[in-house]
Coordinates of N, CA, C and O in Angstrom, one line a residue:
D20 N -18.1 -21.7 5.4 CA -19.4 -21.2 4.9 C -19.2 -19.7 4.5 O -18.7 -18.9 5.2
E21 N -19.6 -19.4 3.2 CA -19.4 -18.0 2.7 C -20.2 -17.0 3.5 O -19.8 -15.8 3.5
S22 N -21.3 -17.4 4.0 CA -22.1 -16.4 4.7 C -21.5 -15.9 6.0 O -21.8 -14.8 6.5
L23 N -20.6 -16.6 6.6 CA -19.9 -16.2 7.8 C -18.6 -15.5 7.5 O -17.9 -15.0 8.4
A24 N -18.2 -15.4 6.2 CA -16.9 -14.8 5.9 C -16.8 -13.3 6.3 O -15.7 -12.9 6.8
D25 N -17.8 -12.6 6.1 CA -17.7 -11.1 6.4 C -17.6 -10.9 7.9 O -16.8 -10.1 8.3
Q26 N -18.2 -11.8 8.7 CA -18.1 -11.6 10.2 C -16.7 -12.1 10.6 O -16.1 -11.5 11.5
A27 N -16.2 -13.1 10.0 CA -14.9 -13.6 10.4 C -13.8 -12.6 10.0 O -12.9 -12.3 10.8
I28 N -13.9 -12.0 8.8 CA -12.9 -11.0 8.3 C -13.0 -9.8 9.2 O -12.0 -9.2 9.6
L29 N -14.2 -9.3 9.5 CA -14.4 -8.1 10.3 C -13.9 -8.3 11.7 O -13.2 -7.4 12.3
S30 N -14.0 -9.5 12.3 CA -13.5 -9.8 13.6 C -11.9 -9.9 13.5 O -11.3 -9.4 14.4
C31 N -11.4 -10.4 12.5 CA -10.0 -10.5 12.3 C -9.4 -9.1 12.2 O -8.4 -8.8 12.8
V32 N -10.1 -8.2 11.4 CA -9.6 -6.8 11.3 C -9.8 -6.0 12.6 O -8.9 -5.2 12.9
K33 N -10.9 -6.3 13.3 CA -11.2 -5.5 14.5 C -10.2 -5.8 15.6 O -9.7 -5.0 16.3
Y34 N -9.8 -7.1 15.7 CA -8.8 -7.5 16.8 C -7.4 -7.7 16.2 O -6.7 -8.7 16.6
W35 N -7.0 -6.9 15.3 CA -5.7 -7.0 14.6 C -4.6 -6.7 15.6 O -4.7 -5.7 16.4
P36 N -3.6 -7.5 15.7 CA -2.5 -7.2 16.6 C -1.7 -5.9 16.1 O -1.4 -5.8 14.9
Q37 N -1.5 -5.0 17.0 CA -0.8 -3.8 16.7 C 0.7 -3.7 16.8 O 1.3 -3.0 16.1
V38 N 1.2 -4.5 17.8 CA 2.6 -4.3 18.1 C 3.5 -5.6 17.8 O 4.7 -5.5 17.9
D39 N 2.9 -6.7 17.6 CA 3.6 -7.9 17.4 C 3.6 -8.3 15.9 O 2.5 -8.8 15.4
P40 N 4.7 -8.1 15.2 CA 4.7 -8.4 13.8 C 4.4 -9.9 13.5 O 3.9 -10.3 12.4
H41 N 4.9 -10.8 14.4 CA 4.6 -12.2 14.1 C 3.1 -12.6 14.2 O 2.6 -13.4 13.4
K42 N 2.4 -12.0 15.1 CA 1.0 -12.2 15.2 C 0.3 -11.5 14.0 O -0.7 -12.0 13.5
E43 N 0.9 -10.4 13.5 CA 0.3 -9.8 12.3 C 0.4 -10.7 11.1 O -0.5 -10.8 10.3
V44 N 1.6 -11.4 11.0 CA 1.7 -12.3 9.9 C 0.7 -13.4 10.0 O 0.1 -13.9 9.0
C45 N 0.5 -13.9 11.2 CA -0.5 -15.0 11.4 C -1.9 -14.5 11.0 O -2.7 -15.2 10.4
S46 N -2.2 -13.2 11.4 CA -3.5 -12.7 11.0 C -3.7 -12.5 9.5 O -4.7 -12.8 8.9
L47 N -2.6 -12.1 8.8 CA -2.6 -12.0 7.4 C -2.8 -13.4 6.7 O -3.5 -13.6 5.7
T48 N -2.2 -14.4 7.3 CA -2.3 -15.8 6.8 C -3.8 -16.3 7.0 O -4.3 -16.9 6.1
E49 N -4.4 -15.9 8.2 CA -5.8 -16.3 8.4 C -6.7 -15.6 7.4 O -7.6 -16.2 6.8
L50 N -6.4 -14.3 7.2 CA -7.1 -13.5 6.2 C -7.0 -14.1 4.8 O -8.0 -14.2 4.1
E51 N -5.8 -14.5 4.4 CA -5.6 -15.1 3.1 C -6.4 -16.5 3.0 O -7.0 -16.7 1.9
S52 N -6.4 -17.3 4.0 CA -7.1 -18.5 4.0 C -8.6 -18.3 3.8 O -9.3 -19.0 3.1
I53 N -9.1 -17.3 4.5 CA -10.6 -17.0 4.4 C -10.9 -16.5 2.9 O -11.8 -16.9 2.3
L54 N -10.0 -15.6 2.4 CA -10.2 -15.1 1.0 C -10.1 -16.2 0.0 O -10.8 -16.2 -1.0
N55 N -9.3 -17.2 0.3 CA -9.1 -18.3 -0.7 C -10.4 -19.2 -0.7 O -10.6 -19.9 -1.7
L56 N -11.1 -19.2 0.4 CA -12.3 -20.0 0.4 C -13.5 -19.3 -0.3 O -14.5 -20.0 -0.7
L57 N -13.4 -18.1 -0.5 CA -14.5 -17.3 -1.2 C -14.5 -17.5 -2.7 O -13.4 -17.6 -3.3
H58 N -15.7 -17.5 -3.3 CA -15.8 -17.6 -4.7 C -16.4 -16.4 -5.3 O -16.4 -16.2 -6.6
S59 N -16.9 -15.5 -4.5 CA -17.4 -14.2 -5.0 C -17.1 -13.1 -4.0 O -16.7 -13.4 -2.9
I60 N -17.3 -11.9 -4.4 CA -17.0 -10.7 -3.6 C -18.2 -10.3 -2.7 O -18.0 -9.4 -2.0
S61 N -19.3 -11.0 -2.9 CA -20.5 -10.5 -2.2 C -20.3 -10.4 -0.6 O -20.8 -9.5 0.0
P62 N -19.6 -11.3 0.0 CA -19.4 -11.2 1.5 C -18.5 -10.0 1.8 O -18.6 -9.5 3.0
L63 N -17.7 -9.5 0.9 CA -16.8 -8.5 1.2 C -17.3 -7.1 0.9 O -16.6 -6.1 1.3
I64 N -18.4 -6.9 0.3 CA -18.8 -5.6 -0.2 C -19.1 -4.7 1.0 O -18.7 -3.5 0.9
D65 N -19.7 -5.1 2.1 CA -20.0 -4.3 3.2 C -18.8 -3.9 4.0 O -18.7 -2.9 4.7
I66 N -17.7 -4.7 4.0 CA -16.6 -4.5 4.8 C -15.3 -4.1 4.0 O -14.2 -4.1 4.5
R67 N -15.5 -3.7 2.7 CA -14.4 -3.5 1.8 C -13.4 -2.4 2.3 O -12.2 -2.5 2.2
Y68 N -14.0 -1.3 2.9 CA -13.1 -0.2 3.3 C -12.2 -0.7 4.5 O -11.0 -0.4 4.4
Y69 N -12.8 -1.4 5.5 CA -12.0 -1.8 6.6 C -10.9 -2.9 6.2 O -9.8 -2.8 6.7
L70 N -11.3 -3.7 5.3 CA -10.4 -4.8 4.8 C -9.2 -4.2 4.0 O -8.1 -4.4 4.3
V71 N -9.5 -3.3 3.1 CA -8.5 -2.7 2.3 C -7.6 -1.8 3.1 O -6.4 -1.7 2.9
K72 N -8.2 -1.1 4.0 CA -7.4 -0.2 4.9 C -6.4 -0.9 5.7 O -5.3 -0.6 5.9
R73 N -6.9 -2.1 6.3 CA -6.0 -2.9 7.1 C -4.9 -3.5 6.2 O -3.7 -3.6 6.6
I74 N -5.2 -4.0 5.0 CA -4.2 -4.5 4.1 C -3.2 -3.4 3.7 O -2.0 -3.6 3.7
A75 N -3.7 -2.2 3.5 CA -2.8 -1.1 3.2 C -1.9 -0.7 4.3 O -0.7 -0.5 4.1
Q76 N -2.4 -0.8 5.5 CA -1.5 -0.5 6.7 C -0.5 -1.6 6.9 O 0.7 -1.3 7.2
S77 N -0.8 -2.8 6.5 CA 0.2 -3.9 6.6 C 1.2 -3.8 5.5 O 2.4 -4.1 5.7
I78 N 0.8 -3.3 4.3 CA 1.7 -3.1 3.2 C 2.8 -2.1 3.6 O 3.9 -2.2 3.3
A79 N 2.3 -1.0 4.3 CA 3.2 0.1 4.7 C 4.0 -0.2 6.0 O 4.7 0.6 6.4
S80 N 3.9 -1.4 6.5 CA 4.6 -1.8 7.7 C 6.1 -1.8 7.5 O 6.6 -2.1 6.4
L81 N 6.8 -1.4 8.5 CA 8.3 -1.4 8.4 C 8.8 -2.8 8.6 O 10.0 -3.0 8.2
H82 N 8.1 -3.7 9.2 CA 8.5 -5.0 9.4 C 8.4 -5.8 8.0 O 7.3 -5.8 7.5
F83 N 9.5 -6.3 7.5 CA 9.5 -6.9 6.2 C 8.6 -8.0 6.0 O 7.9 -8.2 4.9
S84 N 8.4 -8.9 7.0 CA 7.6 -10.1 6.8 C 6.1 -9.7 6.7 O 5.3 -10.3 6.0
V85 N 5.7 -8.7 7.5 CA 4.3 -8.2 7.4 C 4.0 -7.6 6.1 O 3.0 -7.9 5.4
A86 N 5.0 -6.7 5.6 CA 4.8 -6.1 4.3 C 4.8 -7.1 3.2 O 3.9 -7.1 2.3
E87 N 5.7 -8.1 3.2 CA 5.7 -9.2 2.2 C 4.4 -10.0 2.2 O 3.8 -10.2 1.1
R88 N 3.9 -10.4 3.4 CA 2.7 -11.2 3.4 C 1.5 -10.4 2.9 O 0.6 -10.9 2.2
A89 N 1.4 -9.1 3.2 CA 0.3 -8.3 2.8 C 0.4 -8.0 1.3 O -0.6 -8.0 0.6
L90 N 1.6 -7.9 0.7 CA 1.8 -7.7 -0.7 C 1.4 -9.0 -1.5 O 0.9 -9.0 -2.5
L91 N 1.7 -10.2 -0.9 CA 1.3 -11.4 -1.5 C -0.2 -11.6 -1.4 O -0.8 -12.2 -2.3
L92 N -0.9 -11.0 -0.4 CA -2.3 -11.1 -0.3 C -3.0 -10.4 -1.5 O -4.1 -10.7 -1.9
L93 N -2.3 -9.4 -2.1 CA -2.9 -8.7 -3.2 C -3.1 -9.6 -4.4 O -3.8 -9.2 -5.3
H94 N -2.5 -10.7 -4.5 CA -2.6 -11.6 -5.6 C -3.8 -12.5 -5.6 O -4.1 -13.3 -6.5
S95 N -4.6 -12.3 -4.5 CA -5.8 -13.1 -4.3 C -6.9 -12.7 -5.4 O -7.1 -11.5 -5.6
P96 N -7.4 -13.6 -6.1 CA -8.4 -13.3 -7.2 C -9.6 -12.6 -6.7 O -10.1 -11.7 -7.3
V97 N -10.1 -13.0 -5.5 CA -11.3 -12.3 -5.0 C -11.0 -10.9 -4.6 O -11.8 -10.0 -4.8
L98 N -9.8 -10.7 -4.0 CA -9.4 -9.3 -3.6 C -9.2 -8.4 -4.8 O -9.6 -7.3 -4.8
L99 N -8.6 -9.0 -5.9 CA -8.4 -8.2 -7.1 C -9.7 -7.9 -7.7 O -9.9 -6.8 -8.2
C100 N -10.7 -8.8 -7.7 CA -12.0 -8.5 -8.2 C -12.7 -7.4 -7.4 O -13.4 -6.5 -8.0
L101 N -12.5 -7.4 -6.1 CA -13.1 -6.4 -5.2 C -12.5 -5.0 -5.5 O -13.2 -4.0 -5.6
I102 N -11.2 -5.0 -5.7 CA -10.5 -3.8 -6.0 C -10.9 -3.2 -7.4 O -11.1 -2.0 -7.5
R103 N -11.0 -4.1 -8.3 CA -11.4 -3.7 -9.7 C -12.8 -3.1 -9.6 O -13.1 -2.1 -10.3
Q104 N -13.7 -3.7 -8.9 CA -15.1 -3.3 -8.9 C -15.3 -2.0 -8.1 O -16.1 -1.1 -8.5
Y105 N -14.5 -1.8 -7.0 CA -14.6 -0.6 -6.2 C -13.3 0.2 -6.2 O -12.8 0.5 -5.2
K106 N -12.8 0.4 -7.4 CA -11.5 1.0 -7.6 C -11.4 2.4 -7.0 O -10.3 2.8 -6.5
H107 N -12.4 3.2 -7.0 CA -12.4 4.6 -6.6 C -12.3 4.6 -5.0 O -11.8 5.6 -4.5
E108 N -12.7 3.6 -4.3 CA -12.6 3.5 -2.9 C -11.3 2.8 -2.4 O -10.7 3.2 -1.4
C109 N -10.9 1.8 -3.1 CA -9.8 0.9 -2.7 C -8.5 1.4 -3.2 O -7.5 1.3 -2.4
L110 N -8.4 1.9 -4.4 CA -7.1 2.2 -4.9 C -6.3 3.4 -4.2 O -5.1 3.3 -4.0
P111 N -7.0 4.4 -3.7 CA -6.3 5.5 -3.0 C -5.6 5.0 -1.8 O -4.5 5.4 -1.5
L112 N -6.2 4.0 -1.1 CA -5.6 3.5 0.1 C -4.4 2.6 -0.2 O -3.3 2.8 0.4
L113 N -4.5 1.8 -1.2 CA -3.4 0.9 -1.6 C -2.3 1.7 -2.3 O -1.1 1.4 -2.0
V114 N -2.6 2.7 -3.1 CA -1.5 3.4 -3.8 C -0.7 4.2 -2.8 O 0.6 4.2 -2.9
D115 N -1.3 4.8 -1.8 CA -0.5 5.5 -0.8 C 0.4 4.5 -0.1 O 1.6 4.9 0.2
A116 N -0.1 3.4 0.3 CA 0.8 2.4 1.0 C 1.9 1.9 0.1 O 3.1 1.8 0.5
L117 N 1.6 1.6 -1.2 CA 2.7 1.1 -2.1 C 3.7 2.2 -2.4 O 4.9 1.9 -2.4
Q118 N 3.2 3.4 -2.6 CA 4.1 4.5 -2.8 C 5.0 4.8 -1.6 O 6.2 5.2 -1.7
S119 N 4.4 4.6 -0.4 CA 5.3 4.9 0.8 C 6.4 3.8 0.9 O 7.4 4.1 1.4
N120 N 6.2 2.6 0.4 CA 7.2 1.7 0.3 C 8.3 2.0 -0.7 O 9.5 1.7 -0.5
L121 N 7.9 2.7 -1.7 CA 8.9 3.1 -2.7 C 9.6 4.4 -2.3 O 10.7 4.7 -2.8
H122 N 9.0 5.3 -1.5 CA 9.5 6.6 -1.1 C 9.3 6.7 0.4 O 8.4 7.5 0.8
R123 N 10.0 5.9 1.2 CA 9.7 5.9 2.6 C 10.0 7.1 3.4 O 9.2 7.7 4.1
N124 N 11.2 7.6 3.3 CA 11.7 8.6 4.1 C 11.4 10.0 3.6 O 12.1 10.5 2.7
E125 N 10.4 10.6 4.1 CA 9.9 11.9 3.5 C 10.9 13.0 3.8 O 10.9 14.0 3.1
N126 N 11.7 12.9 4.8 CA 12.6 14.0 5.1 C 13.8 14.0 4.1 O 14.3 15.1 3.8
E127 N 14.1 12.8 3.6 CA 15.1 12.8 2.6 C 14.6 12.7 1.2 O 15.3 12.6 0.2
F128 N 13.3 12.9 1.0 CA 12.7 12.8 -0.3 C 13.2 13.8 -1.3 O 13.5 13.4 -2.4
M129 N 13.2 15.0 -0.9 CA 13.6 16.1 -1.9 C 15.0 16.6 -1.5 O 15.2 17.0 -0.4
K130 N 15.9 16.6 -2.4 CA 17.2 17.2 -2.2 C 17.6 18.0 -3.4 O 17.4 17.5 -4.5
M131 N 18.3 19.1 -3.2 CA 18.7 19.9 -4.3 C 19.9 19.2 -5.1 O 20.0 19.2 -6.3
Q132 N 20.7 18.5 -4.3 CA 21.8 17.8 -4.9 C 21.9 16.4 -4.2 O 22.1 16.4 -3.0
A133 N 21.7 15.4 -5.0 CA 21.8 14.0 -4.5 C 22.8 13.2 -5.4 O 22.7 13.3 -6.6
K134 N 23.7 12.5 -4.8 CA 24.7 11.8 -5.6 C 24.0 10.7 -6.3 O 24.3 10.5 -7.5
N135 N 23.2 9.9 -5.7 CA 22.5 8.8 -6.3 C 21.0 9.0 -6.4 O 20.2 8.3 -5.9
G136 N 20.6 10.0 -7.1 CA 19.2 10.3 -7.2 C 18.7 10.3 -8.6 O 19.4 10.0 -9.6
M137 N 17.5 10.7 -8.8 CA 16.8 10.7 -10.1 C 16.2 12.1 -10.3 O 15.6 12.7 -9.3
Y138 N 16.4 12.7 -11.4 CA 15.9 14.1 -11.7 C 14.4 14.0 -12.0 O 13.9 13.2 -12.8
T139 N 13.6 14.8 -11.3 CA 12.2 14.8 -11.5 C 11.8 16.0 -12.4 O 12.6 16.9 -12.6
Q140 N 10.5 16.0 -12.8 CA 10.0 17.1 -13.6 C 9.9 18.4 -12.9 O 9.9 19.5 -13.5
K141 N 9.9 18.4 -11.6 CA 9.9 19.6 -10.8 C 11.2 20.3 -10.7 O 11.3 21.4 -10.1
G142 N 12.3 19.6 -11.1 CA 13.6 20.2 -10.9 C 14.3 19.8 -9.6 O 15.3 20.4 -9.3
F143 N 13.8 18.9 -8.9 CA 14.4 18.5 -7.6 C 14.9 17.0 -7.8 O 14.3 16.3 -8.6
Y144 N 15.8 16.7 -7.0 CA 16.4 15.4 -7.0 C 15.6 14.6 -5.9 O 15.3 15.1 -4.8
V145 N 15.3 13.3 -6.3 CA 14.6 12.5 -5.4 C 15.6 11.4 -4.9 O 16.2 10.7 -5.7
D146 N 15.7 11.2 -3.6 CA 16.6 10.2 -3.1 C 16.0 8.8 -3.1 O 14.9 8.6 -2.5
L147 N 16.6 8.0 -3.9 CA 16.0 6.6 -4.0 C 16.2 5.8 -2.8 O 15.6 4.7 -2.7
Y148 N 17.1 6.2 -1.9 CA 17.4 5.4 -0.7 C 16.4 5.7 0.4 O 16.5 5.2 1.5
G149 N 15.4 6.6 0.1 CA 14.4 6.8 1.1 C 13.3 5.8 1.1 O 12.3 6.0 1.7
A150 N 13.4 4.7 0.3 CA 12.4 3.7 0.2 C 12.5 2.8 1.4 O 13.2 2.9 2.3
H151 N 11.6 1.7 1.3 CA 11.6 0.7 2.3 C 13.0 0.1 2.4 O 13.7 -0.1 1.4
W152 N 13.5 -0.3 3.6 CA 14.8 -0.7 3.7 C 15.0 -2.1 3.1 O 16.2 -2.5 2.8
N153 N 14.0 -2.9 2.9 CA 14.1 -4.2 2.3 C 13.9 -4.1 0.8 O 12.8 -3.7 0.3
R154 N 14.9 -4.6 0.1 CA 14.8 -4.6 -1.4 C 13.7 -5.4 -1.9 O 13.0 -5.1 -2.9
C155 N 13.4 -6.6 -1.3 CA 12.4 -7.5 -1.7 C 11.0 -6.8 -1.6 O 10.2 -6.9 -2.5
V156 N 10.8 -6.0 -0.5 CA 9.5 -5.3 -0.3 C 9.4 -4.2 -1.4 O 8.3 -4.0 -2.0
R157 N 10.5 -3.5 -1.7 CA 10.4 -2.5 -2.8 C 10.1 -3.2 -4.1 O 9.2 -2.7 -4.8
G158 N 10.7 -4.3 -4.4 CA 10.4 -5.0 -5.7 C 9.0 -5.5 -5.7 O 8.3 -5.4 -6.8
M159 N 8.5 -6.0 -4.6 CA 7.2 -6.6 -4.6 C 6.1 -5.4 -4.7 O 5.0 -5.6 -5.2
S160 N 6.5 -4.2 -4.1 CA 5.6 -3.1 -4.3 C 5.5 -2.6 -5.7 O 4.4 -2.3 -6.2
M161 N 6.6 -2.7 -6.4 CA 6.5 -2.3 -7.9 C 5.7 -3.4 -8.6 O 4.9 -3.0 -9.5
V162 N 5.9 -4.6 -8.3 CA 5.1 -5.7 -8.9 C 3.6 -5.5 -8.6 O 2.7 -5.7 -9.5
A163 N 3.3 -5.1 -7.4 CA 1.9 -4.9 -7.0 C 1.3 -3.7 -7.7 O 0.1 -3.8 -8.2
I164 N 2.1 -2.7 -8.0 CA 1.6 -1.5 -8.7 C 1.3 -1.9 -10.2 O 0.3 -1.6 -10.8
K165 N 2.2 -2.8 -10.7 CA 2.0 -3.3 -12.1 C 0.7 -4.2 -12.1 O -0.1 -4.1 -13.1
L166 N 0.6 -5.0 -11.1 CA -0.6 -5.9 -11.0 C -1.9 -5.1 -11.0 O -2.9 -5.4 -11.7
L167 N -1.9 -4.0 -10.2 CA -3.1 -3.2 -10.0 C -3.3 -2.4 -11.3 O -4.5 -2.2 -11.7
S168 N -2.3 -2.0 -12.0 CA -2.5 -1.3 -13.3 C -3.0 -2.3 -14.4 O -3.8 -1.8 -15.2
D169 N -2.6 -3.5 -14.3 CA -3.1 -4.5 -15.3 C -4.6 -4.8 -15.0 O -5.4 -5.1 -15.9
H170 N -5.0 -4.8 -13.7 CA -6.4 -5.3 -13.4 C -7.3 -4.1 -13.1 O -8.5 -4.4 -12.9
T171 N -6.9 -2.9 -13.1 CA -7.8 -1.8 -12.9 C -7.5 -0.7 -13.9 O -6.8 -0.9 -14.9
D172 N -8.0 0.5 -13.7 CA -7.9 1.6 -14.6 C -6.5 2.2 -14.5 O -6.1 2.7 -13.4
K173 N -5.7 2.1 -15.5 CA -4.3 2.6 -15.5 C -4.2 4.1 -15.3 O -3.4 4.6 -14.6
S174 N -5.2 4.8 -15.9 CA -5.1 6.3 -15.8 C -5.4 6.7 -14.4 O -4.8 7.7 -13.8
L175 N -6.4 6.0 -13.7 CA -6.6 6.4 -12.3 C -5.4 6.1 -11.4 O -5.1 6.8 -10.5
L176 N -4.8 4.9 -11.7 CA -3.6 4.6 -10.9 C -2.5 5.6 -11.1 O -1.8 6.0 -10.1
E177 N -2.3 6.0 -12.3 CA -1.2 7.0 -12.6 C -1.6 8.4 -11.9 O -0.7 9.1 -11.4
Q178 N -2.9 8.7 -12.0 CA -3.3 10.0 -11.3 C -3.1 9.9 -9.8 O -2.6 10.9 -9.2
L179 N -3.4 8.8 -9.2 CA -3.2 8.6 -7.7 C -1.7 8.7 -7.4 O -1.3 9.3 -6.4
S180 N -0.9 8.0 -8.2 CA 0.6 8.0 -8.0 C 1.1 9.4 -8.1 O 2.0 9.9 -7.3
N181 N 0.7 10.2 -9.1 CA 1.1 11.6 -9.3 C 0.7 12.5 -8.2 O 1.4 13.4 -7.8
T182 N -0.5 12.3 -7.7 CA -1.0 13.2 -6.6 C -0.2 12.9 -5.4 O 0.1 13.7 -4.6
Y183 N 0.2 11.6 -5.2 CA 1.0 11.2 -4.0 C 2.3 11.9 -4.1 O 2.8 12.6 -3.1
A184 N 3.0 11.9 -5.3 CA 4.3 12.5 -5.4 C 4.2 14.0 -5.3 O 5.0 14.7 -4.7
D185 N 3.1 14.6 -5.9 CA 2.9 16.1 -5.8 C 2.7 16.5 -4.3 O 3.2 17.5 -3.9
R186 N 1.9 15.7 -3.6 CA 1.7 16.0 -2.2 C 2.9 15.9 -1.4 O 3.2 16.8 -0.5
I187 N 3.8 14.9 -1.6 CA 5.0 14.8 -0.9 C 6.0 15.9 -1.3 O 6.6 16.6 -0.4
L188 N 6.1 16.2 -2.6 CA 6.9 17.3 -3.0 C 6.5 18.7 -2.5 O 7.4 19.5 -2.0
A189 N 5.2 18.9 -2.4 CA 4.8 20.2 -1.8 C 5.1 20.3 -0.4 O 5.6 21.4 0.1
R190 N 5.0 19.2 0.3 CA 5.4 19.2 1.8 C 6.8 19.4 2.0 O 7.3 20.2 2.8
E191 N 7.6 18.8 1.1 CA 9.1 18.9 1.2 C 9.6 20.3 0.8 O 10.6 20.8 1.3
I192 N 8.9 20.9 -0.2 CA 9.3 22.2 -0.6 C 9.1 23.2 0.5 O 9.9 24.1 0.8
E193 N 7.9 23.1 1.2 CA 7.7 23.9 2.4 C 8.7 23.7 3.5 O 9.2 24.7 4.1
R194 N 9.1 22.5 3.7 CA 10.1 22.2 4.7 C 11.5 22.8 4.3 O 12.2 23.3 5.1
Y195 N 11.8 22.7 3.0 CA 13.0 23.3 2.5 C 13.0 24.8 2.6 O 14.1 25.4 3.0
K196 N 11.9 25.4 2.3 CA 11.8 26.9 2.4 C 12.0 27.3 3.9 O 12.5 28.4 4.1
R197 N 11.4 26.6 4.8 CA 11.5 27.0 6.3 C 13.0 26.9 6.8 O 13.4 27.6 7.6
N198 N 13.7 25.9 6.2 CA 15.1 25.7 6.7 C 16.0 26.7 5.9 O 16.9 27.2 6.1

């Protein structure tokens, strides 16, 4: 019944397993099955922040199966419609999680000289090996960013991605200056 979906999802999010990745995968599967039963986003409107925040935390998980399952959850049509309609609230949470999968290790993010790096517009080298340790999760994160750019505002997504990179670069420049 669609009228109970918001209560079921809110309970699932409220009692989310924190330390067991296998139970997290089970919770993501339950969440996916509830979302697949929905035909509209109306039950999700009141709980959108909590739902998207939990999905973003799962995307940023270091355990590969949790991150993979959460990234697959982004392909749900109901969730994409919710993100499209409330993009100014949902996208900042998701972009930070997706970008953290692409640039995981903030200590290694900025280097003056990196053998296998990429030159940025700021004049610093970015270590590409600071990303999520699982290549599949990195690839799925890139696909998710492309999916979000196709279904939402591309300029907003680029702006959020750039502010994430600028925020990390500013933090790393400060760390570099202290050392």
